[in-house]
Amino acid sequence: PGFTDEGLRAAVSLRAADPRLPVLVLSQYVEQTYASELLDSGDGTGVGYLLKDRVGDVEEFVDALYGVASGGTVVDPEVVRQLLRRRRDPLGRLSPREREVLALMAEGRSNAAIARSLVISEAAVGKHIGSILTKLDLPPAEDDHRRVLAVVTYLRG
């Protein structure tokens, strides 16, 4: 493993493939996007997200494991706190680079102008914009209104 987010990505993929599969994630940190996806998967049962450094009691861990395996839901209080904060601040989901891109979008800059300003490729700008739209949970649209909605969200934030 690369010791990044491959375990979380695997957990989300496994649940997507079989929403009834019990999955308990032990993570070093709260990755809000993956935590949200995992906890929203299936009908929300048989799933858990615990932080490694807060699992100190073997009996509690085993109870959590059995609870998830039998269809329960176990979530570390810190995960809950961060997810609730995220729902209040939609911009909190964005990386610093995505915030930069969104700020330049709010200035009315084109993708090419954003790329020049940040010294990145236009393809990278497009990927950042796609990620921004996804993280802000903007509904799919057949026109460019999502970009405008993203800017409005930024200006309100």
Short mmCIF file of N, CA and C in Angstrom, two decimals:
data_model
loop_
_atom_site.label_atom_id
_atom_site.label_comp_id
_atom_site.label_asym_id
_atom_site.label_seq_id
_atom_site.Cartn_x
_atom_site.Cartn_y
_atom_site.Cartn_z
N PRO A 1 0.82 -1.20 0.00
CA PRO A 1 0.00 0.00 0.00
C PRO A 1 0.86 1.26 0.00
N GLY A 2 0.27 2.33 -0.45
CA GLY A 2 0.96 3.60 -0.47
C GLY A 2 0.74 4.40 0.80
N PHE A 3 0.02 3.81 1.76
CA PHE A 3 -0.27 4.46 3.04
C PHE A 3 -0.98 5.80 2.87
N THR A 4 -1.89 5.84 1.90
CA THR A 4 -2.70 7.04 1.71
C THR A 4 -4.15 6.66 1.96
N ASP A 5 -4.97 6.68 0.91
CA ASP A 5 -6.40 6.42 1.09
C ASP A 5 -6.88 5.15 0.40
N GLU A 6 -5.96 4.26 0.02
CA GLU A 6 -6.38 3.07 -0.72
C GLU A 6 -7.30 2.15 0.07
N GLY A 7 -7.13 2.07 1.38
CA GLY A 7 -8.02 1.25 2.20
C GLY A 7 -9.43 1.81 2.22
N LEU A 8 -9.54 3.12 2.35
CA LEU A 8 -10.86 3.77 2.33
C LEU A 8 -11.53 3.60 0.97
N ARG A 9 -10.74 3.79 -0.09
CA ARG A 9 -11.30 3.62 -1.43
C ARG A 9 -11.77 2.19 -1.64
N ALA A 10 -11.01 1.23 -1.14
CA ALA A 10 -11.40 -0.18 -1.26
C ALA A 10 -12.69 -0.44 -0.50
N ALA A 11 -12.81 0.11 0.69
CA ALA A 11 -14.03 -0.09 1.49
C ALA A 11 -15.25 0.47 0.78
N VAL A 12 -15.12 1.68 0.24
CA VAL A 12 -16.23 2.30 -0.49
C VAL A 12 -16.58 1.48 -1.73
N SER A 13 -15.56 1.00 -2.44
CA SER A 13 -15.81 0.18 -3.64
C SER A 13 -16.49 -1.13 -3.30
N LEU A 14 -16.06 -1.77 -2.21
CA LEU A 14 -16.67 -3.03 -1.80
C LEU A 14 -18.15 -2.84 -1.44
N ARG A 15 -18.43 -1.76 -0.71
CA ARG A 15 -19.83 -1.48 -0.36
C ARG A 15 -20.65 -1.12 -1.59
N ALA A 16 -20.04 -0.44 -2.55
CA ALA A 16 -20.77 -0.10 -3.77
C ALA A 16 -21.10 -1.38 -4.54
N ALA A 17 -20.18 -2.32 -4.55
CA ALA A 17 -20.41 -3.59 -5.25
C ALA A 17 -21.45 -4.44 -4.54
N ASP A 18 -21.45 -4.41 -3.21
CA ASP A 18 -22.41 -5.18 -2.43
C ASP A 18 -22.82 -4.37 -1.19
N PRO A 19 -23.89 -3.58 -1.30
CA PRO A 19 -24.30 -2.69 -0.20
C PRO A 19 -24.64 -3.41 1.10
N ARG A 20 -24.81 -4.73 1.05
CA ARG A 20 -25.12 -5.49 2.27
C ARG A 20 -23.86 -6.01 2.96
N LEU A 21 -22.70 -5.84 2.32
CA LEU A 21 -21.44 -6.33 2.88
C LEU A 21 -21.06 -5.51 4.11
N PRO A 22 -20.94 -6.14 5.28
CA PRO A 22 -20.53 -5.39 6.46
C PRO A 22 -19.08 -4.90 6.30
N VAL A 23 -18.86 -3.63 6.58
CA VAL A 23 -17.53 -3.04 6.45
C VAL A 23 -17.26 -2.15 7.66
N LEU A 24 -16.14 -2.42 8.34
CA LEU A 24 -15.69 -1.58 9.44
C LEU A 24 -14.33 -1.02 9.06
N VAL A 25 -14.25 0.28 8.92
CA VAL A 25 -13.00 0.95 8.55
C VAL A 25 -12.29 1.39 9.81
N LEU A 26 -11.00 1.12 9.88
CA LEU A 26 -10.12 1.67 10.90
C LEU A 26 -9.18 2.61 10.18
N SER A 27 -9.26 3.87 10.50
CA SER A 27 -8.47 4.85 9.77
C SER A 27 -7.64 5.69 10.73
N GLN A 28 -6.54 6.21 10.22
CA GLN A 28 -5.69 7.09 11.00
C GLN A 28 -6.30 8.47 11.12
N TYR A 29 -7.14 8.84 10.16
CA TYR A 29 -7.71 10.19 10.11
C TYR A 29 -9.12 10.13 9.55
N VAL A 30 -9.85 11.22 9.66
CA VAL A 30 -11.19 11.31 9.09
C VAL A 30 -11.06 11.86 7.69
N GLU A 31 -11.41 11.05 6.71
CA GLU A 31 -11.46 11.51 5.32
C GLU A 31 -12.95 11.70 5.05
N GLN A 32 -13.40 12.94 5.10
CA GLN A 32 -14.83 13.24 5.11
C GLN A 32 -15.58 12.70 3.90
N THR A 33 -15.01 12.82 2.72
CA THR A 33 -15.72 12.37 1.53
C THR A 33 -15.94 10.86 1.57
N TYR A 34 -14.88 10.10 1.88
CA TYR A 34 -15.02 8.65 1.93
C TYR A 34 -15.90 8.22 3.10
N ALA A 35 -15.76 8.89 4.23
CA ALA A 35 -16.58 8.54 5.39
C ALA A 35 -18.05 8.73 5.06
N SER A 36 -18.37 9.84 4.43
CA SER A 36 -19.75 10.12 4.06
C SER A 36 -20.27 9.09 3.06
N GLU A 37 -19.47 8.79 2.04
CA GLU A 37 -19.88 7.80 1.04
C GLU A 37 -20.10 6.44 1.69
N LEU A 38 -19.19 6.05 2.55
CA LEU A 38 -19.29 4.75 3.20
C LEU A 38 -20.53 4.68 4.08
N LEU A 39 -20.74 5.68 4.90
CA LEU A 39 -21.87 5.67 5.83
C LEU A 39 -23.21 5.82 5.12
N ASP A 40 -23.20 6.42 3.93
CA ASP A 40 -24.43 6.55 3.14
C ASP A 40 -24.69 5.34 2.26
N SER A 41 -23.74 4.42 2.19
CA SER A 41 -23.88 3.28 1.27
C SER A 41 -24.95 2.31 1.76
N GLY A 42 -25.55 1.65 0.81
CA GLY A 42 -26.61 0.69 1.14
C GLY A 42 -27.72 1.38 1.91
N ASP A 43 -28.21 0.72 2.93
CA ASP A 43 -29.25 1.34 3.76
C ASP A 43 -28.67 1.89 5.05
N GLY A 44 -27.34 2.02 5.11
CA GLY A 44 -26.67 2.60 6.28
C GLY A 44 -26.45 1.62 7.42
N THR A 45 -26.73 0.35 7.19
CA THR A 45 -26.51 -0.65 8.24
C THR A 45 -25.29 -1.49 7.88
N GLY A 46 -24.72 -2.14 8.89
CA GLY A 46 -23.57 -3.01 8.65
C GLY A 46 -22.34 -2.23 8.23
N VAL A 47 -22.15 -1.05 8.85
CA VAL A 47 -21.03 -0.21 8.44
C VAL A 47 -20.48 0.53 9.66
N GLY A 48 -19.17 0.79 9.63
CA GLY A 48 -18.56 1.52 10.72
C GLY A 48 -17.31 2.23 10.29
N TYR A 49 -16.96 3.27 11.04
CA TYR A 49 -15.77 4.07 10.76
C TYR A 49 -15.19 4.48 12.12
N LEU A 50 -14.06 3.88 12.45
CA LEU A 50 -13.39 4.17 13.72
C LEU A 50 -12.00 4.72 13.47
N LEU A 51 -11.55 5.57 14.37
CA LEU A 51 -10.19 6.11 14.29
C LEU A 51 -9.25 5.22 15.09
N LYS A 52 -8.14 4.84 14.45
CA LYS A 52 -7.20 3.90 15.07
C LYS A 52 -6.72 4.36 16.44
N ASP A 53 -6.36 5.63 16.54
CA ASP A 53 -5.77 6.09 17.79
C ASP A 53 -6.78 6.19 18.93
N ARG A 54 -8.05 6.06 18.62
CA ARG A 54 -9.08 6.13 19.65
C ARG A 54 -9.61 4.75 20.03
N VAL A 55 -9.13 3.72 19.35
CA VAL A 55 -9.52 2.35 19.68
C VAL A 55 -8.48 1.82 20.65
N GLY A 56 -8.79 1.93 21.94
CA GLY A 56 -7.82 1.52 22.95
C GLY A 56 -8.22 0.27 23.71
N ASP A 57 -9.47 -0.08 23.67
CA ASP A 57 -9.98 -1.21 24.43
C ASP A 57 -10.34 -2.33 23.46
N VAL A 58 -9.67 -3.46 23.62
CA VAL A 58 -9.88 -4.59 22.71
C VAL A 58 -11.33 -5.07 22.76
N GLU A 59 -11.91 -5.11 23.95
CA GLU A 59 -13.31 -5.58 24.07
C GLU A 59 -14.27 -4.64 23.32
N GLU A 60 -14.05 -3.33 23.42
CA GLU A 60 -14.89 -2.39 22.70
C GLU A 60 -14.74 -2.56 21.19
N PHE A 61 -13.49 -2.80 20.75
CA PHE A 61 -13.26 -3.02 19.32
C PHE A 61 -13.97 -4.28 18.84
N VAL A 62 -13.85 -5.36 19.60
CA VAL A 62 -14.51 -6.61 19.23
C VAL A 62 -16.03 -6.43 19.21
N ASP A 63 -16.57 -5.70 20.18
CA ASP A 63 -18.01 -5.40 20.20
C ASP A 63 -18.41 -4.63 18.94
N ALA A 64 -17.59 -3.65 18.55
CA ALA A 64 -17.87 -2.87 17.35
C ALA A 64 -17.84 -3.77 16.12
N LEU A 65 -16.86 -4.65 16.06
CA LEU A 65 -16.73 -5.56 14.93
C LEU A 65 -17.95 -6.48 14.81
N TYR A 66 -18.35 -7.07 15.92
CA TYR A 66 -19.54 -7.93 15.91
C TYR A 66 -20.79 -7.12 15.61
N GLY A 67 -20.87 -5.91 16.14
CA GLY A 67 -22.03 -5.06 15.87
C GLY A 67 -22.20 -4.77 14.40
N VAL A 68 -21.11 -4.41 13.74
CA VAL A 68 -21.17 -4.13 12.30
C VAL A 68 -21.49 -5.41 11.53
N ALA A 69 -20.86 -6.50 11.90
CA ALA A 69 -21.09 -7.78 11.21
C ALA A 69 -22.55 -8.21 11.31
N SER A 70 -23.23 -7.83 12.40
CA SER A 70 -24.63 -8.22 12.57
C SER A 70 -25.60 -7.14 12.08
N GLY A 71 -25.08 -6.14 11.37
CA GLY A 71 -25.96 -5.15 10.76
C GLY A 71 -26.02 -3.82 11.48
N GLY A 72 -25.24 -3.66 12.53
CA GLY A 72 -25.23 -2.39 13.26
C GLY A 72 -24.37 -1.34 12.58
N THR A 73 -24.40 -0.15 13.14
CA THR A 73 -23.60 0.96 12.64
C THR A 73 -22.78 1.50 13.80
N VAL A 74 -21.48 1.66 13.57
CA VAL A 74 -20.57 2.16 14.60
C VAL A 74 -19.77 3.30 13.99
N VAL A 75 -19.84 4.47 14.63
CA VAL A 75 -19.12 5.63 14.11
C VAL A 75 -18.42 6.33 15.27
N ASP A 76 -17.15 6.60 15.09
CA ASP A 76 -16.37 7.32 16.09
C ASP A 76 -16.96 8.73 16.28
N PRO A 77 -17.06 9.21 17.50
CA PRO A 77 -17.63 10.55 17.74
C PRO A 77 -16.91 11.66 16.97
N GLU A 78 -15.60 11.53 16.77
CA GLU A 78 -14.86 12.55 16.01
C GLU A 78 -15.30 12.55 14.55
N VAL A 79 -15.60 11.39 14.00
CA VAL A 79 -16.10 11.30 12.62
C VAL A 79 -17.44 12.02 12.52
N VAL A 80 -18.31 11.76 13.48
CA VAL A 80 -19.62 12.41 13.50
C VAL A 80 -19.46 13.92 13.56
N ARG A 81 -18.58 14.40 14.45
CA ARG A 81 -18.37 15.84 14.59
C ARG A 81 -17.92 16.48 13.28
N GLN A 82 -16.95 15.83 12.62
CA GLN A 82 -16.44 16.41 11.38
C GLN A 82 -17.46 16.35 10.25
N LEU A 83 -18.25 15.29 10.19
CA LEU A 83 -19.27 15.20 9.15
C LEU A 83 -20.37 16.23 9.37
N LEU A 84 -20.74 16.47 10.61
CA LEU A 84 -21.75 17.50 10.89
C LEU A 84 -21.23 18.88 10.54
N ARG A 85 -19.98 19.15 10.85
CA ARG A 85 -19.38 20.44 10.50
C ARG A 85 -19.34 20.60 8.99
N ARG A 86 -19.04 19.52 8.28
CA ARG A 86 -18.97 19.55 6.82
C ARG A 86 -20.32 19.93 6.23
N ARG A 87 -21.40 19.40 6.79
CA ARG A 87 -22.72 19.69 6.25
C ARG A 87 -23.08 21.17 6.44
N ARG A 88 -22.56 21.78 7.48
CA ARG A 88 -22.82 23.20 7.71
C ARG A 88 -22.00 24.08 6.77
N ASP A 89 -20.78 23.66 6.43
CA ASP A 89 -19.89 24.46 5.60
C ASP A 89 -19.52 23.66 4.35
N PRO A 90 -20.30 23.84 3.27
CA PRO A 90 -20.01 23.06 2.06
C PRO A 90 -18.63 23.32 1.50
N LEU A 91 -18.08 24.51 1.73
CA LEU A 91 -16.75 24.81 1.21
C LEU A 91 -15.67 24.09 2.00
N GLY A 92 -16.00 23.61 3.19
CA GLY A 92 -15.05 22.87 4.01
C GLY A 92 -14.60 21.57 3.38
N ARG A 93 -15.35 21.09 2.43
CA ARG A 93 -15.00 19.84 1.74
C ARG A 93 -13.90 20.04 0.70
N LEU A 94 -13.68 21.29 0.30
CA LEU A 94 -12.75 21.57 -0.79
C LEU A 94 -11.31 21.61 -0.30
N SER A 95 -10.42 21.13 -1.15
CA SER A 95 -8.99 21.24 -0.86
C SER A 95 -8.57 22.69 -1.06
N PRO A 96 -7.41 23.07 -0.54
CA PRO A 96 -6.94 24.44 -0.76
C PRO A 96 -6.85 24.80 -2.25
N ARG A 97 -6.38 23.86 -3.08
CA ARG A 97 -6.28 24.14 -4.53
C ARG A 97 -7.66 24.32 -5.14
N GLU A 98 -8.63 23.51 -4.72
CA GLU A 98 -10.00 23.65 -5.24
C GLU A 98 -10.59 25.00 -4.84
N ARG A 99 -10.26 25.46 -3.65
CA ARG A 99 -10.72 26.79 -3.22
C ARG A 99 -10.11 27.88 -4.11
N GLU A 100 -8.83 27.71 -4.44
CA GLU A 100 -8.19 28.68 -5.34
C GLU A 100 -8.89 28.71 -6.70
N VAL A 101 -9.15 27.53 -7.24
CA VAL A 101 -9.82 27.44 -8.53
C VAL A 101 -11.20 28.09 -8.45
N LEU A 102 -11.94 27.78 -7.40
CA LEU A 102 -13.28 28.34 -7.24
C LEU A 102 -13.23 29.87 -7.09
N ALA A 103 -12.25 30.37 -6.37
CA ALA A 103 -12.11 31.83 -6.22
C ALA A 103 -11.87 32.49 -7.58
N LEU A 104 -11.05 31.86 -8.40
CA LEU A 104 -10.79 32.40 -9.74
C LEU A 104 -12.02 32.27 -10.64
N MET A 105 -12.79 31.21 -10.46
CA MET A 105 -14.05 31.08 -11.19
C MET A 105 -14.98 32.22 -10.80
N ALA A 106 -15.00 32.56 -9.50
CA ALA A 106 -15.86 33.64 -9.02
C ALA A 106 -15.45 34.99 -9.61
N GLU A 107 -14.20 35.11 -10.00
CA GLU A 107 -13.73 36.33 -10.67
C GLU A 107 -14.13 36.34 -12.14
N GLY A 108 -14.74 35.26 -12.60
CA GLY A 108 -15.19 35.19 -13.98
C GLY A 108 -14.14 34.70 -14.96
N ARG A 109 -13.09 34.11 -14.45
CA ARG A 109 -12.01 33.65 -15.33
C ARG A 109 -12.37 32.36 -16.04
N SER A 110 -11.87 32.21 -17.23
CA SER A 110 -12.06 30.99 -18.02
C SER A 110 -11.12 29.92 -17.48
N ASN A 111 -11.31 28.69 -17.93
CA ASN A 111 -10.42 27.61 -17.53
C ASN A 111 -8.99 27.90 -17.96
N ALA A 112 -8.82 28.45 -19.16
CA ALA A 112 -7.47 28.77 -19.65
C ALA A 112 -6.82 29.83 -18.77
N ALA A 113 -7.58 30.84 -18.37
CA ALA A 113 -7.03 31.90 -17.52
C ALA A 113 -6.69 31.36 -16.13
N ILE A 114 -7.52 30.46 -15.61
CA ILE A 114 -7.24 29.84 -14.31
C ILE A 114 -5.95 29.02 -14.41
N ALA A 115 -5.81 28.27 -15.49
CA ALA A 115 -4.62 27.44 -15.69
C ALA A 115 -3.36 28.31 -15.73
N ARG A 116 -3.42 29.42 -16.45
CA ARG A 116 -2.26 30.32 -16.52
C ARG A 116 -1.94 30.91 -15.15
N SER A 117 -2.96 31.31 -14.43
CA SER A 117 -2.78 31.94 -13.13
C SER A 117 -2.15 30.98 -12.12
N LEU A 118 -2.57 29.72 -12.15
CA LEU A 118 -2.09 28.73 -11.18
C LEU A 118 -0.91 27.91 -11.70
N VAL A 119 -0.53 28.16 -12.95
CA VAL A 119 0.55 27.44 -13.61
C VAL A 119 0.30 25.93 -13.58
N ILE A 120 -0.90 25.57 -14.05
CA ILE A 120 -1.27 24.17 -14.19
C ILE A 120 -1.92 24.01 -15.56
N SER A 121 -2.17 22.79 -15.98
CA SER A 121 -2.78 22.55 -17.29
C SER A 121 -4.28 22.82 -17.24
N GLU A 122 -4.85 23.05 -18.41
CA GLU A 122 -6.30 23.22 -18.48
C GLU A 122 -7.01 21.93 -18.07
N ALA A 123 -6.40 20.79 -18.38
CA ALA A 123 -6.99 19.50 -17.97
C ALA A 123 -7.05 19.42 -16.45
N ALA A 124 -6.01 19.88 -15.77
CA ALA A 124 -6.01 19.88 -14.30
C ALA A 124 -7.11 20.79 -13.78
N VAL A 125 -7.28 21.95 -14.41
CA VAL A 125 -8.35 22.86 -14.01
C VAL A 125 -9.70 22.16 -14.15
N GLY A 126 -9.91 21.49 -15.28
CA GLY A 126 -11.16 20.77 -15.51
C GLY A 126 -11.40 19.71 -14.45
N LYS A 127 -10.35 19.00 -14.05
CA LYS A 127 -10.50 17.98 -13.00
C LYS A 127 -10.84 18.62 -11.67
N HIS A 128 -10.20 19.75 -11.36
CA HIS A 128 -10.51 20.45 -10.11
C HIS A 128 -11.97 20.92 -10.11
N ILE A 129 -12.41 21.46 -11.23
CA ILE A 129 -13.80 21.94 -11.31
C ILE A 129 -14.78 20.79 -11.15
N GLY A 130 -14.49 19.67 -11.79
CA GLY A 130 -15.34 18.49 -11.62
C GLY A 130 -15.41 18.05 -10.17
N SER A 131 -14.28 18.07 -9.49
CA SER A 131 -14.24 17.70 -8.08
C SER A 131 -15.02 18.69 -7.22
N ILE A 132 -14.87 19.97 -7.54
CA ILE A 132 -15.61 21.02 -6.81
C ILE A 132 -17.11 20.80 -6.94
N LEU A 133 -17.58 20.56 -8.15
CA LEU A 133 -19.00 20.37 -8.39
C LEU A 133 -19.53 19.14 -7.65
N THR A 134 -18.72 18.09 -7.62
CA THR A 134 -19.11 16.87 -6.90
C THR A 134 -19.15 17.12 -5.40
N LYS A 135 -18.11 17.74 -4.86
CA LYS A 135 -18.03 17.96 -3.42
C LYS A 135 -19.10 18.93 -2.92
N LEU A 136 -19.54 19.84 -3.78
CA LEU A 136 -20.59 20.77 -3.38
C LEU A 136 -21.99 20.17 -3.58
N ASP A 137 -22.04 18.91 -4.03
CA ASP A 137 -23.30 18.20 -4.23
C ASP A 137 -24.26 18.96 -5.14
N LEU A 138 -23.71 19.53 -6.20
CA LEU A 138 -24.57 20.26 -7.13
C LEU A 138 -25.24 19.28 -8.07
N PRO A 139 -26.53 19.46 -8.31
CA PRO A 139 -27.26 18.50 -9.15
C PRO A 139 -26.75 18.52 -10.58
N PRO A 140 -26.73 17.36 -11.23
CA PRO A 140 -26.32 17.33 -12.64
C PRO A 140 -27.23 18.23 -13.47
N ALA A 141 -26.62 18.88 -14.44
CA ALA A 141 -27.39 19.77 -15.32
C ALA A 141 -26.87 19.61 -16.73
N GLU A 142 -27.74 19.89 -17.67
CA GLU A 142 -27.35 19.76 -19.07
C GLU A 142 -26.69 21.03 -19.59
N ASP A 143 -26.63 22.06 -18.78
CA ASP A 143 -26.01 23.31 -19.20
C ASP A 143 -24.95 23.72 -18.19
N ASP A 144 -24.51 24.95 -18.23
CA ASP A 144 -23.42 25.41 -17.38
C ASP A 144 -23.88 25.97 -16.05
N HIS A 145 -25.11 25.75 -15.65
CA HIS A 145 -25.61 26.33 -14.41
C HIS A 145 -24.87 25.83 -13.18
N ARG A 146 -24.29 24.63 -13.23
CA ARG A 146 -23.58 24.09 -12.07
C ARG A 146 -22.39 24.98 -11.72
N ARG A 147 -21.72 25.48 -12.72
CA ARG A 147 -20.57 26.36 -12.47
C ARG A 147 -21.04 27.64 -11.76
N VAL A 148 -22.15 28.18 -12.20
CA VAL A 148 -22.71 29.39 -11.57
C VAL A 148 -23.12 29.06 -10.14
N LEU A 149 -23.76 27.92 -9.94
CA LEU A 149 -24.17 27.52 -8.59
C LEU A 149 -22.96 27.35 -7.66
N ALA A 150 -21.87 26.84 -8.20
CA ALA A 150 -20.64 26.70 -7.41
C ALA A 150 -20.13 28.07 -6.98
N VAL A 151 -20.15 29.02 -7.89
CA VAL A 151 -19.69 30.37 -7.56
C VAL A 151 -20.61 31.01 -6.52
N VAL A 152 -21.92 30.81 -6.66
CA VAL A 152 -22.87 31.36 -5.68
C VAL A 152 -22.59 30.76 -4.30
N THR A 153 -22.34 29.46 -4.24
CA THR A 153 -22.01 28.81 -2.97
C THR A 153 -20.75 29.42 -2.38
N TYR A 154 -19.75 29.67 -3.22
CA TYR A 154 -18.51 30.29 -2.76
C TYR A 154 -18.78 31.68 -2.19
N LEU A 155 -19.56 32.47 -2.89
CA LEU A 155 -19.82 33.83 -2.46
C LEU A 155 -20.62 33.87 -1.16
N ARG A 156 -21.48 32.88 -0.94
CA ARG A 156 -22.26 32.80 0.30
C ARG A 156 -21.38 32.36 1.47
N GLY A 157 -20.31 31.57 1.14
CA GLY A 157 -19.44 31.03 2.18
C GLY A 157 -18.55 32.06 2.74
#
